[in-house]
Amino acid sequence: MAVSADRPVGIDELLERVRAGLDRVQATEAYRAAQADEALLVDIRYAALRERDGLIPGALVVERNELEWRLDPQGSHRAPEATSHDLRVVVVCNEGYASSLAAASLRQLGIHRATDLVGGFQAWRAAGLPVSS
């Protein structure tokens, strides 16, 4: 049986493809880059998770459904931090799944250094990195 080029792609395969194109970072690397002003951490977790688990100090909080509008440097609804397509953005979700897809979407907008945090916020917290209420 021939496989059609138009066959549906499952989420696991899509995630694998997306991650192959990202230079994903570990929590300590993301922390160091943010501290050195070499990366913008963007927390896309929904409000209930942020309220339950806390925030990464200094991270820009952007709900996932607003991400592309807020980070597009050419967009009319961009965040002040969205200054350039060359900006290194590290997307953070809860466990590092949705953030991979979000980073790939940002790359499609030309934010070519967008990536995500391996293990998400839970890996950040497990590494003992700063969290605020």
Coordinates of C-alpha atoms in Angstrom, one line a residue, residues 49-98:
L49 CA -1.2 26.7 36.2
R50 CA 0.6 30.0 36.9
E51 CA -1.5 30.6 40.0
R52 CA -0.9 27.0 41.2
D53 CA 2.8 26.7 40.5
G54 CA 4.1 30.3 40.4
L55 CA 6.0 32.4 37.8
I56 CA 9.5 32.5 36.4
P57 CA 10.7 36.0 37.5
G58 CA 11.3 38.2 34.5
A59 CA 9.5 36.0 32.1
L60 CA 7.0 37.6 29.7
V61 CA 3.6 36.0 30.3
V62 CA 1.6 35.6 27.1
E63 CA -1.3 33.2 26.8
R64 CA -0.8 30.7 24.0
N65 CA -3.7 32.0 21.9
E66 CA -2.0 35.4 21.8
L67 CA 1.6 34.4 21.3
E68 CA 2.0 35.1 17.6
W69 CA 0.3 38.5 17.8
R70 CA 2.3 39.6 20.8
L71 CA 5.8 38.4 19.5
D72 CA 5.6 39.4 15.9
P73 CA 7.9 42.4 15.6
Q74 CA 5.9 43.7 12.7
G75 CA 2.5 43.1 14.4
S76 CA 0.1 45.8 15.5
H77 CA -0.4 44.1 18.9
R78 CA 3.2 43.2 19.6
A79 CA 4.6 43.3 23.1
P80 CA 7.3 46.0 23.7
E81 CA 9.8 43.1 24.2
A82 CA 9.2 41.9 20.6
T83 CA 11.9 44.1 19.1
S84 CA 13.4 42.0 16.3
H85 CA 13.1 38.8 14.3
D86 CA 16.6 38.1 15.7
L87 CA 15.3 38.0 19.3
R88 CA 16.2 34.7 21.0
V89 CA 12.9 33.5 22.5
V90 CA 12.6 30.6 24.8
V91 CA 9.0 29.5 25.1
V92 CA 8.0 27.8 28.4
C93 CA 4.8 25.7 28.8
N94 CA 4.1 23.4 31.7
E95 CA 6.0 20.2 30.6
G96 CA 7.7 21.1 27.3
Y97 CA 5.2 19.9 24.7
A98 CA 3.0 22.8 23.7

